[in-house]
XYZ file of C-alpha atoms in Angstrom:
676
model
C 16.150 10.995 61.313
C 17.000 10.170 57.676
C 15.828 12.310 54.766
C 14.879 10.961 51.321
C 15.991 14.168 49.638
C 16.700 17.627 50.889
C 17.647 21.144 49.890
C 19.593 22.990 52.587
C 19.749 26.729 52.958
C 22.558 28.463 54.808
C 24.812 25.459 55.456
C 28.121 26.754 56.779
C 26.557 30.095 57.684
C 24.024 30.978 60.328
C 20.588 30.944 58.716
C 17.788 33.250 59.869
C 16.158 31.585 62.868
C 12.399 31.397 62.260
C 11.850 30.856 65.973
C 13.990 33.711 67.216
C 11.227 36.307 66.997
C 7.553 36.447 67.632
C 5.141 34.676 69.931
C 5.311 31.452 67.911
C 9.082 31.323 68.121
C 9.062 31.952 71.841
C 6.388 29.308 72.348
C 8.345 26.668 70.416
C 11.488 27.524 72.373
C 9.515 27.207 75.586
C 8.205 23.809 74.505
C 11.690 22.576 73.769
C 13.144 23.928 76.985
C 10.186 22.619 78.978
C 10.675 19.173 77.501
C 14.368 19.329 78.219
C 13.548 20.378 81.797
C 10.914 17.608 81.955
C 8.206 19.852 83.219
C 5.466 22.344 82.510
C 2.376 20.522 81.508
C 1.086 23.572 79.602
C 3.899 23.291 77.140
C 3.285 19.570 76.921
C -0.354 20.133 75.897
C 0.636 22.653 73.259
C 3.388 20.302 72.070
C 0.942 17.441 71.570
C -1.578 19.552 69.656
C 0.778 21.272 67.237
C -0.085 20.801 63.512
C 3.581 20.835 62.564
C 5.836 17.929 63.397
C 8.267 18.427 66.261
C 11.163 16.307 67.512
C 13.800 16.919 70.195
C 17.208 15.224 70.070
C 20.358 14.953 72.123
C 23.645 14.881 70.253
C 26.089 12.060 71.192
C 29.820 12.857 71.062
C 32.893 10.651 71.207
C 35.779 11.306 73.605
C 37.201 13.872 71.193
C 33.927 15.830 71.140
C 33.030 14.776 67.570
C 29.319 14.037 66.937
C 28.764 10.301 66.348
C 25.015 9.849 66.815
C 21.931 11.493 68.264
C 19.090 10.250 70.489
C 15.343 10.928 70.213
C 14.096 12.627 73.377
C 10.595 13.686 72.330
C 8.298 13.667 69.270
C 4.764 15.005 68.987
C 1.817 13.224 67.317
C 2.164 15.397 64.227
C 5.718 14.077 63.798
C 4.441 10.509 63.981
C 1.742 11.285 61.434
C 4.059 13.030 59.040
C 7.001 10.586 59.243
C 5.220 7.296 59.877
C 7.514 6.544 62.824
C 6.021 5.563 66.219
C 6.994 7.315 69.449
C 7.473 3.997 71.273
C 10.142 2.910 68.775
C 11.980 6.212 68.918
C 12.195 7.650 72.423
C 15.456 6.929 74.177
C 16.967 5.316 71.099
C 19.624 6.661 68.743
C 19.111 7.328 65.048
C 21.643 4.613 64.133
C 19.522 2.127 66.087
C 16.256 3.254 64.530
C 17.539 4.122 61.043
C 20.878 2.322 60.491
C 21.198 3.754 56.986
C 21.398 7.350 58.146
C 24.155 9.173 56.280
C 27.099 10.680 58.131
C 26.157 14.050 56.595
C 23.033 14.380 58.792
C 24.881 13.568 62.014
C 27.516 16.203 61.194
C 24.854 18.764 60.258
C 22.757 18.285 63.383
C 25.913 18.077 65.531
C 26.971 21.492 64.223
C 23.523 22.902 65.118
C 23.630 21.404 68.651
C 27.175 22.525 69.386
C 27.289 25.951 67.685
C 23.703 27.103 67.911
C 23.605 27.750 64.122
C 20.165 26.799 62.838
C 19.562 25.297 59.360
C 16.495 25.102 57.163
C 16.002 22.632 54.309
C 13.292 20.864 52.379
C 12.711 17.184 52.790
C 10.702 14.932 50.460
C 8.850 11.956 51.875
C 8.591 9.436 49.082
C 6.264 7.210 51.137
C 3.798 10.036 51.814
C 4.375 11.951 48.596
C 4.679 15.147 50.652
C 7.143 18.038 50.841
C 8.339 19.309 54.242
C 10.299 22.365 55.233
C 12.506 21.307 58.151
C 14.099 23.782 60.562
C 16.742 22.547 63.016
C 17.922 24.733 65.930
C 19.460 24.269 69.348
C 17.448 25.235 72.473
C 20.499 24.391 74.613
C 24.035 23.258 73.876
C 24.122 19.551 73.129
C 20.492 19.460 72.052
C 18.678 20.248 68.799
C 15.018 20.345 67.819
C 13.461 19.866 64.359
C 10.178 21.405 63.199
C 8.474 19.889 60.126
C 6.138 22.169 58.108
C 4.037 20.604 55.314
C 4.747 22.749 52.211
C 3.320 20.297 49.668
C 0.694 22.726 48.348
C 3.254 25.457 47.880
C 5.761 23.114 46.280
C 3.155 21.726 43.917
C 2.140 25.227 42.921
C 5.792 26.093 42.354
C 6.296 22.864 40.404
C 3.245 23.571 38.276
C 4.599 27.038 37.555
C 8.030 25.590 36.770
C 6.545 23.011 34.401
C 4.455 25.671 32.725
C 7.473 27.910 32.271
C 9.519 24.954 31.068
C 6.854 24.015 28.559
C 6.802 27.575 27.291
C 10.592 27.564 27.066
C 10.585 24.221 25.226
C 7.898 25.509 22.881
C 9.915 28.627 22.122
C 13.084 26.591 21.666
C 11.252 24.118 19.429
C 9.970 26.857 17.159
C 13.378 28.542 17.019
C 11.486 31.820 16.835
C 12.603 34.928 18.635
C 9.864 36.833 20.467
C 9.717 40.579 20.768
C 7.450 43.078 22.511
C 7.642 46.771 21.565
C 6.309 49.505 23.840
C 5.898 52.635 21.724
C 5.079 54.798 24.715
C 8.598 54.271 26.097
C 10.468 53.218 22.953
C 11.649 50.077 24.710
C 11.684 46.732 22.951
C 11.906 43.376 24.671
C 13.740 40.695 22.722
C 13.785 37.124 23.922
C 17.190 35.437 24.263
C 16.452 33.523 21.058
C 15.856 36.780 19.179
C 19.281 38.005 20.275
C 20.840 34.617 19.453
C 19.588 34.757 15.853
C 21.928 37.690 15.279
C 24.675 36.485 17.623
C 24.047 39.135 20.271
C 23.301 38.726 23.992
C 20.939 40.771 26.190
C 23.958 41.851 28.247
C 25.335 43.789 25.254
C 22.536 46.308 25.533
C 18.772 46.489 25.232
C 17.042 46.478 21.885
C 15.318 49.704 20.871
C 13.374 50.800 17.810
C 16.303 52.941 16.686
C 18.745 50.086 17.118
C 16.466 47.750 15.105
C 16.278 50.301 12.281
C 20.059 50.566 12.328
C 20.389 46.815 11.857
C 18.173 46.763 8.743
C 19.805 46.053 5.385
C 19.820 49.246 3.271
C 17.984 47.488 0.431
C 15.253 46.249 2.801
C 14.817 49.323 4.970
C 12.265 51.145 2.821
C 10.003 48.119 2.272
C 10.178 47.135 5.952
C 9.354 50.595 7.221
C 6.489 51.028 4.741
C 4.873 47.704 5.652
C 5.243 48.281 9.387
C 3.838 51.795 9.009
C 0.866 50.351 7.101
C 0.097 48.075 10.030
C 0.603 50.856 12.544
C -1.695 53.250 10.669
C -4.599 50.856 11.095
C -4.773 49.612 7.513
C -4.055 46.151 8.914
C -3.641 44.745 12.391
C -0.629 42.652 11.499
C 2.084 42.098 8.940
C 4.494 39.453 7.691
C 7.754 40.553 6.154
C 11.081 39.042 5.110
C 14.164 41.211 5.468
C 17.824 41.153 6.444
C 19.427 42.226 9.717
C 23.096 42.782 10.478
C 24.504 40.002 12.674
C 27.233 40.466 15.236
C 29.822 38.728 13.003
C 29.120 41.093 10.106
C 26.933 38.690 8.123
C 23.412 39.476 6.986
C 20.754 37.181 8.451
C 17.389 36.745 6.744
C 14.404 36.795 9.118
C 10.687 36.378 8.621
C 9.040 38.861 10.964
C 5.380 38.563 11.983
C 4.001 41.437 14.031
C 0.602 42.467 15.417
C -0.714 45.583 17.136
C -2.354 44.501 20.407
C -2.879 47.872 22.047
C -3.561 51.382 20.786
C -3.877 54.699 22.592
C -7.125 56.732 22.498
C -5.988 58.427 19.269
C -5.548 55.069 17.537
C -1.787 55.118 17.505
C -0.095 51.801 18.334
C 0.992 51.577 21.932
C 2.138 47.985 22.070
C 3.118 45.617 19.278
C 4.211 42.020 19.743
C 5.580 39.525 17.304
C 7.991 36.757 16.488
C 10.787 36.442 13.999
C 12.250 33.281 12.540
C 15.730 32.836 11.122
C 15.197 31.920 7.442
C 18.793 32.468 6.305
C 19.257 28.784 5.536
C 15.981 28.706 3.622
C 16.988 31.783 1.626
C 20.404 30.272 0.958
C 18.793 27.056 -0.232
C 16.400 29.013 -2.431
C 19.323 30.884 -3.968
C 21.264 27.643 -4.420
C 18.197 26.083 -6.008
C 17.828 29.084 -8.310
C 21.491 28.838 -9.291
C 21.134 25.066 -9.771
C 18.023 25.526 -11.892
C 19.876 28.114 -13.959
C 22.838 25.766 -14.264
C 20.636 22.847 -15.304
C 18.835 25.098 -17.790
C 22.211 26.090 -19.222
C 23.152 22.411 -19.464
C 19.860 21.622 -21.190
C 20.315 24.593 -23.514
C 23.864 23.529 -24.381
C 22.715 20.105 -25.570
C 22.716 20.081 -29.392
C 19.433 18.180 -29.375
C 15.850 19.328 -29.143
C 14.605 18.699 -25.589
C 10.905 19.223 -24.964
C 9.143 18.430 -21.680
C 5.401 17.802 -21.685
C 2.842 17.015 -18.995
C 0.208 14.287 -19.184
C -2.090 16.607 -21.127
C 0.615 17.139 -23.736
C 1.323 20.737 -22.715
C 4.875 22.036 -23.001
C 6.768 22.341 -19.687
C 10.342 22.562 -20.995
C 11.724 24.005 -24.219
C 15.477 24.245 -24.678
C 17.569 26.569 -26.827
C 17.947 24.044 -29.656
C 14.164 23.717 -29.813
C 13.960 27.500 -30.073
C 16.564 27.553 -32.836
C 15.067 24.728 -34.883
C 11.446 25.845 -34.600
C 11.874 29.598 -34.346
C 9.545 29.643 -31.308
C 10.681 31.097 -27.980
C 10.345 29.257 -24.677
C 8.026 31.931 -23.306
C 5.769 31.577 -26.347
C 5.289 27.797 -26.108
C 5.212 27.046 -22.352
C 1.773 25.745 -21.403
C 0.672 25.258 -25.003
C -0.120 21.856 -26.593
C 3.048 20.452 -28.119
C 1.195 19.732 -31.386
C 0.913 23.472 -31.909
C 4.601 24.083 -31.305
C 6.826 23.339 -34.255
C 6.692 20.949 -37.167
C 6.949 17.677 -35.250
C 6.232 14.585 -37.388
C 3.283 12.384 -36.497
C 5.678 9.595 -35.510
C 6.884 11.782 -32.633
C 3.355 12.415 -31.380
C 2.617 8.677 -31.496
C 5.793 7.878 -29.522
C 4.857 10.501 -26.937
C 1.427 8.981 -26.371
C 2.887 5.462 -26.117
C 5.585 6.504 -23.630
C 3.006 8.083 -21.314
C 0.524 5.228 -21.688
C 3.063 2.381 -21.332
C 5.417 4.188 -18.918
C 8.407 3.027 -20.940
C 11.097 4.471 -23.176
C 10.033 4.816 -26.791
C 12.333 5.544 -29.707
C 12.409 5.779 -33.468
C 15.323 6.218 -35.847
C 15.753 7.983 -39.147
C 12.473 9.893 -39.118
C 12.422 11.965 -42.301
C 11.129 15.525 -42.319
C 11.166 18.398 -44.787
C 12.729 21.407 -43.058
C 13.468 24.698 -44.785
C 13.185 23.117 -48.208
C 15.690 20.427 -47.251
C 15.181 16.777 -46.364
C 16.565 16.006 -42.908
C 16.603 12.945 -40.659
C 16.122 12.707 -36.897
C 16.317 10.115 -34.128
C 13.560 10.512 -31.527
C 13.599 9.234 -27.931
C 10.736 9.778 -25.481
C 11.462 9.295 -21.763
C 8.440 8.931 -19.454
C 8.573 10.961 -16.234
C 7.127 9.085 -13.258
C 6.413 10.711 -9.879
C 3.562 9.154 -7.909
C 2.212 8.115 -11.275
C 2.930 9.354 -14.757
C 3.786 13.044 -14.699
C 4.603 13.504 -18.361
C 7.535 12.851 -20.646
C 10.658 14.362 -22.176
C 11.077 14.265 -25.942
C 14.622 14.280 -27.307
C 15.102 14.881 -31.025
C 18.612 14.426 -32.459
C 19.359 15.724 -35.927
C 21.250 12.825 -37.521
C 21.237 14.188 -41.057
C 25.006 14.567 -41.244
C 25.571 11.215 -39.585
C 23.142 9.554 -41.977
C 24.879 11.160 -44.910
C 28.303 10.171 -43.619
C 27.157 6.603 -43.080
C 25.940 6.511 -46.658
C 29.240 7.998 -47.753
C 31.064 5.274 -45.853
C 28.814 2.649 -47.402
C 29.544 4.101 -50.829
C 33.247 4.124 -50.010
C 33.014 0.496 -48.974
C 31.231 -0.273 -52.211
C 33.924 1.510 -54.161
C 36.578 -0.388 -52.261
C 34.730 -3.607 -53.023
C 34.523 -2.588 -56.667
C 38.221 -1.807 -56.556
C 38.890 -5.263 -55.215
C 36.662 -6.733 -57.892
C 38.456 -4.675 -60.525
C 41.784 -5.930 -59.243
C 40.563 -9.491 -59.443
C 39.205 -8.964 -62.936
C 42.467 -7.338 -64.004
C 44.398 -10.376 -62.858
C 41.967 -12.648 -64.670
C 42.216 -10.566 -67.857
C 46.003 -10.425 -67.679
C 46.370 -14.194 -68.173
C 44.462 -14.554 -71.486
C 45.757 -11.153 -72.588
C 49.298 -12.347 -72.048
C 48.451 -15.430 -74.107
C 47.086 -13.271 -76.933
C 50.146 -11.006 -76.974
C 52.507 -13.939 -76.782
C 50.608 -15.777 -79.509
C 50.707 -12.738 -81.821
C 54.411 -12.379 -81.160
C 55.022 -16.059 -81.880
C 53.090 -15.847 -85.181
C 55.294 -12.958 -86.280
C 58.404 -14.892 -85.310
C 57.240 -18.052 -87.129
C 56.841 -16.059 -90.321
C 60.212 -14.326 -90.082
C 62.689 -15.418 -92.894
C 65.535 -14.544 -90.561
C 64.898 -17.758 -88.654
C 66.397 -20.677 -90.661
C 64.031 -23.111 -89.014
C 61.008 -21.302 -90.518
C 62.454 -21.689 -94.074
C 63.247 -25.371 -93.567
C 59.784 -26.257 -92.206
C 58.124 -24.376 -95.108
C 60.231 -26.307 -97.691
C 59.396 -29.609 -95.989
C 55.741 -28.717 -96.394
C 56.300 -27.820 -100.072
C 55.575 -24.149 -99.414
C 57.809 -21.214 -100.183
C 58.169 -18.961 -97.112
C 58.677 -15.976 -99.428
C 55.484 -16.759 -101.321
C 53.608 -17.227 -98.052
C 54.826 -13.861 -96.767
C 53.799 -12.172 -100.048
C 50.327 -13.668 -99.632
C 50.036 -12.545 -96.002
C 51.181 -9.071 -96.906
C 48.736 -8.937 -99.785
C 45.918 -9.893 -97.402
C 47.114 -7.422 -94.677
C 47.679 -10.265 -92.249
C 50.825 -8.640 -90.888
C 48.875 -5.407 -90.310
C 46.233 -7.397 -88.427
C 48.913 -8.977 -86.281
C 50.352 -5.529 -85.542
C 46.898 -4.253 -84.577
C 46.421 -7.269 -82.315
C 49.695 -6.555 -80.533
C 49.045 -2.812 -80.201
C 45.492 -3.410 -78.909
C 46.787 -6.000 -76.484
C 49.468 -3.653 -75.244
C 46.873 -0.895 -74.765
C 44.650 -3.346 -72.884
C 47.595 -4.373 -70.733
C 48.334 -0.703 -70.034
C 44.697 -0.134 -68.996
C 44.819 -3.192 -66.749
C 47.979 -1.870 -65.090
C 46.244 1.468 -64.382
C 43.180 -0.367 -63.051
C 45.410 -2.303 -60.687
C 47.128 0.910 -59.578
C 43.764 2.593 -58.904
C 42.119 -0.413 -57.253
C 44.993 -1.116 -54.892
C 44.677 2.458 -53.539
C 48.173 2.046 -52.203
C 49.035 3.287 -48.735
C 46.515 5.548 -46.988
C 49.472 7.600 -45.759
C 50.078 10.914 -47.453
C 53.182 11.233 -49.596
C 54.567 13.906 -51.959
C 52.941 13.563 -55.348
C 53.405 15.407 -58.656
C 49.983 16.464 -59.880
C 51.063 16.108 -63.535
C 51.839 12.406 -63.084
C 48.652 11.904 -61.109
C 46.603 13.478 -63.914
C 48.363 11.313 -66.516
C 47.187 8.170 -64.760
C 43.686 9.498 -64.166
C 43.146 10.552 -67.796
C 44.297 7.177 -69.090
C 41.704 5.469 -66.891
C 39.019 7.956 -67.954
C 39.731 7.461 -71.672
C 39.370 3.712 -71.251
C 36.228 3.836 -69.074
C 34.855 0.306 -69.173
C 31.558 0.884 -67.317
C 28.872 -0.316 -69.736
C 26.158 1.743 -67.989
C 27.601 5.166 -68.831
C 26.137 7.151 -71.675
C 29.192 9.038 -72.752
C 32.338 8.407 -74.749
C 35.575 10.165 -73.906
C 36.722 9.427 -77.436
C 34.142 11.945 -78.652
C 35.199 14.634 -76.152
C 38.133 16.948 -76.661
C 40.402 16.711 -73.603
C 42.678 19.688 -73.046
C 45.369 20.145 -70.429
C 47.188 23.143 -69.057
C 49.805 22.162 -66.505
C 51.846 24.455 -64.304
C 55.222 22.812 -64.740
C 56.630 24.724 -61.763
C 53.930 23.545 -59.366
C 55.503 21.869 -56.303
C 54.547 18.379 -55.246
C 51.491 18.017 -53.058
C 51.329 15.822 -49.958
C 48.332 13.600 -50.549
C 46.986 10.072 -50.823
C 47.358 9.687 -54.584
C 44.653 7.057 -55.005
C 42.102 9.252 -53.206
C 42.875 12.345 -55.291
C 42.698 10.176 -58.444
C 39.250 9.065 -57.285
C 38.197 12.726 -56.889
C 39.494 13.746 -60.329
C 38.036 10.696 -62.051
C 34.649 11.528 -60.531
C 34.888 15.141 -61.759
C 35.878 13.982 -65.261
C 33.027 11.490 -65.434
C 30.530 14.088 -64.171
C 31.721 16.512 -66.858
C 31.412 13.836 -69.549
C 27.930 12.874 -68.349
C 26.853 16.545 -68.365
C 28.133 16.919 -71.935
C 26.366 13.752 -73.095
C 23.125 15.034 -71.546
C 23.426 18.251 -73.570
C 22.996 17.400 -77.271
C 23.082 21.102 -78.090
C 26.798 21.194 -77.305
C 28.278 20.835 -80.780
C 31.911 20.486 -79.747
C 32.080 18.878 -76.274
C 35.241 19.863 -74.494
C 36.826 19.181 -71.078
C 39.763 21.208 -69.929
C 41.991 20.243 -66.982
C 44.160 22.981 -65.462
C 46.710 22.925 -62.641
C 47.988 26.148 -61.144
C 49.178 27.748 -57.926
C 47.182 30.220 -55.882
C 49.090 31.408 -52.834
C 49.725 28.432 -50.551
C 47.333 26.239 -52.520
C 47.706 23.912 -55.477
C 44.564 24.219 -57.595
C 43.149 21.612 -59.986
C 40.331 22.833 -62.231
C 38.041 20.689 -64.370
C 36.207 22.794 -66.991
C 33.448 21.735 -69.335
C 31.288 23.580 -71.845
C 28.109 21.732 -70.934
C 24.845 23.116 -69.516
C 26.422 24.236 -66.205
C 24.960 24.040 -62.665
C 21.845 26.102 -61.772
C 22.522 28.721 -59.106
C 19.947 27.307 -56.654
C 21.649 23.898 -56.755
C 25.209 25.056 -56.172
C 24.898 25.322 -52.362
C 23.618 21.737 -52.092
C 25.775 20.095 -54.744
C 28.321 18.659 -52.273
C 25.630 17.269 -49.943
C 25.050 13.508 -49.849
C 22.162 12.256 -51.995
C 21.919 15.520 -53.905
C 22.110 15.001 -57.656
C 21.424 17.021 -60.791
C 20.870 13.868 -62.812
C 17.584 12.204 -63.651
C 16.106 9.671 -61.250
C 17.980 6.383 -61.398
C 21.063 7.856 -63.102
C 23.069 8.725 -59.997
C 23.432 8.022 -56.290
C 24.087 11.619 -55.291
C 27.186 10.488 -53.398
C 30.022 11.031 -55.871
C 30.605 14.705 -55.158
C 29.922 14.317 -51.410
C 32.565 11.576 -51.219
C 34.965 13.768 -53.196
C 34.227 16.698 -50.882
C 34.874 14.482 -47.847
C 38.207 13.301 -49.274
C 39.413 16.821 -50.113
C 38.118 18.650 -47.021
C 38.288 16.073 -44.219
C 41.170 13.915 -45.417
C 43.408 16.541 -47.046
C 42.445 19.805 -45.278
C 41.553 21.354 -48.613
C 38.353 22.679 -50.091
C 36.203 22.479 -53.195
C 33.968 24.914 -55.027
C 31.876 25.053 -58.177
C 31.386 28.064 -60.430
C 30.196 29.014 -63.870
C 32.732 28.596 -66.645
C 33.275 31.607 -68.924
C 31.236 31.122 -72.077
C 28.982 28.530 -70.441
C 29.397 25.282 -68.595
C 30.816 24.599 -65.159
C 34.203 24.615 -63.503
C 34.984 22.530 -60.402
C 38.016 23.607 -58.399
C 39.991 21.458 -55.964
C 42.302 23.310 -53.550
C 45.044 21.267 -51.873
C 47.483 22.799 -49.358
C 51.127 23.021 -50.369
C 53.864 21.970 -47.985
C 55.199 24.852 -45.883
C 58.261 26.374 -47.491
C 57.237 25.415 -51.042
């Protein structure tokens, strides 16, 4: 017969014959032999009433003695019931006739049983009946074989249920990735599940786990805490424990585990007898926690390195982040302000608080520029940006405050520079416009003198034609000082022309490339411009101030942009003159200009005997917008522009000090060329 599925036992080797011993085996053999002998009604009755299926077959061989088919000789009612095949359709017929799809494997198997006497036992599944059968095939006589079918469905289902249960438990353990352990303190033996061994890279075959071996695997830094906690549970203070510690893995690494244990049995004295638990590999979690800690530290370092105030706040306005710049600017530590209302932390202007509220309410970026604030007795400016933080709704905001004081001052310096350049251009234009009529005046004065000269014959002739004596006319003009007036006109015109030339030189500013320059010549030009200051708004007169000079004639040339250094010196001279004019008590106003060498520096000093600079104002005097003048009398940019030119453009430096005997002295240090 054909089998839907089977599991053979002992194929190729003689299997234990279940019918070889005992009354039942002898009876079944007798039935088979009786059927083969076609006799013995007693066996026939027993055969028909058996609960197990029974079938007798004759093997069919070809001429070479190779099994090719087998014929049904007898089947009992139980066989019909179990297989669904009818006796009438089977007896006397071969299996290939009844079941054409029978595999060659079954013919060979049963042929081997019939010819060798080796019995086989296997399980067969009937898909139609949904039943399991244990089939035993044996040979009662050479050339014949009998099959007994035993219904083992109940046993198989019980085994399957147990297998499924065990499989579910295995899947559950594999799904949790936990390793189970069971410690017997009475024997010192510890059972570890395969997963527990696998966590550390060991196998059960490498040796059983014991309490001593577990203690040997503990990390030295974790051993004390682990043993104390376990001992606490064992002493009865608690029935269980949860602990994280490290164990040595087979490859030499340390694996983090979270161990959960519980005492489930104690001896009569209360000592633990049996403890069970599970441990999970949390190495990856610990690694991620460490990486997160390092990342948080890195991000905090990044935030702290930003030269801006960064303050995080929640929706209630409480501080959640406070970087190093915020600590520096406010003097409040991060630990001191975290969790406190931001209004109580530092001198934040009201504009910042308003932006913060708007950013949270509108969920949009808010910003404000050039917010002014008094800080440490100094006026400073800040740009403020507020970024809303959104996570499942508004979670707060980050306030960024950038100190733009220096940038604001530099922008104003640049604006002032642009204005000065514009004024220079205007001065150049005016100089050109003045030059034309001035040239006419000088030429006209020269022509008048020539027309009155007796050395020119034409002058004498024209005078005689007009009835006038040229000599008499000259005596009259001399008597009325007309010639002196003409001389004054020419000298004044020449001075004006000289001033215009210097204005053009200053306004053009020349090339912005540095070039060797003699400071003596540079001062000559600057002083000429200062003496002829044409600004009608100034309240001083260089003609009433004694200008003194002390030049170091051996001072080497200085590499500089001449027009820029002239601008610096002219500003210092004007400031000195303005200070003297504002000090009526100075009876003899005096400005002294000195050049000298100090090491590798060329030094220009501008001295005055005015009121001087108060000590508290000296440290701010080169800052933009700082002025010692009255309101409306200065921009506060002159010295800051000069400082920028000397320090940033020429790699020099400036300082102010008290002049001996009163007044102030401003010093400009310019680097000398190497080798000078």
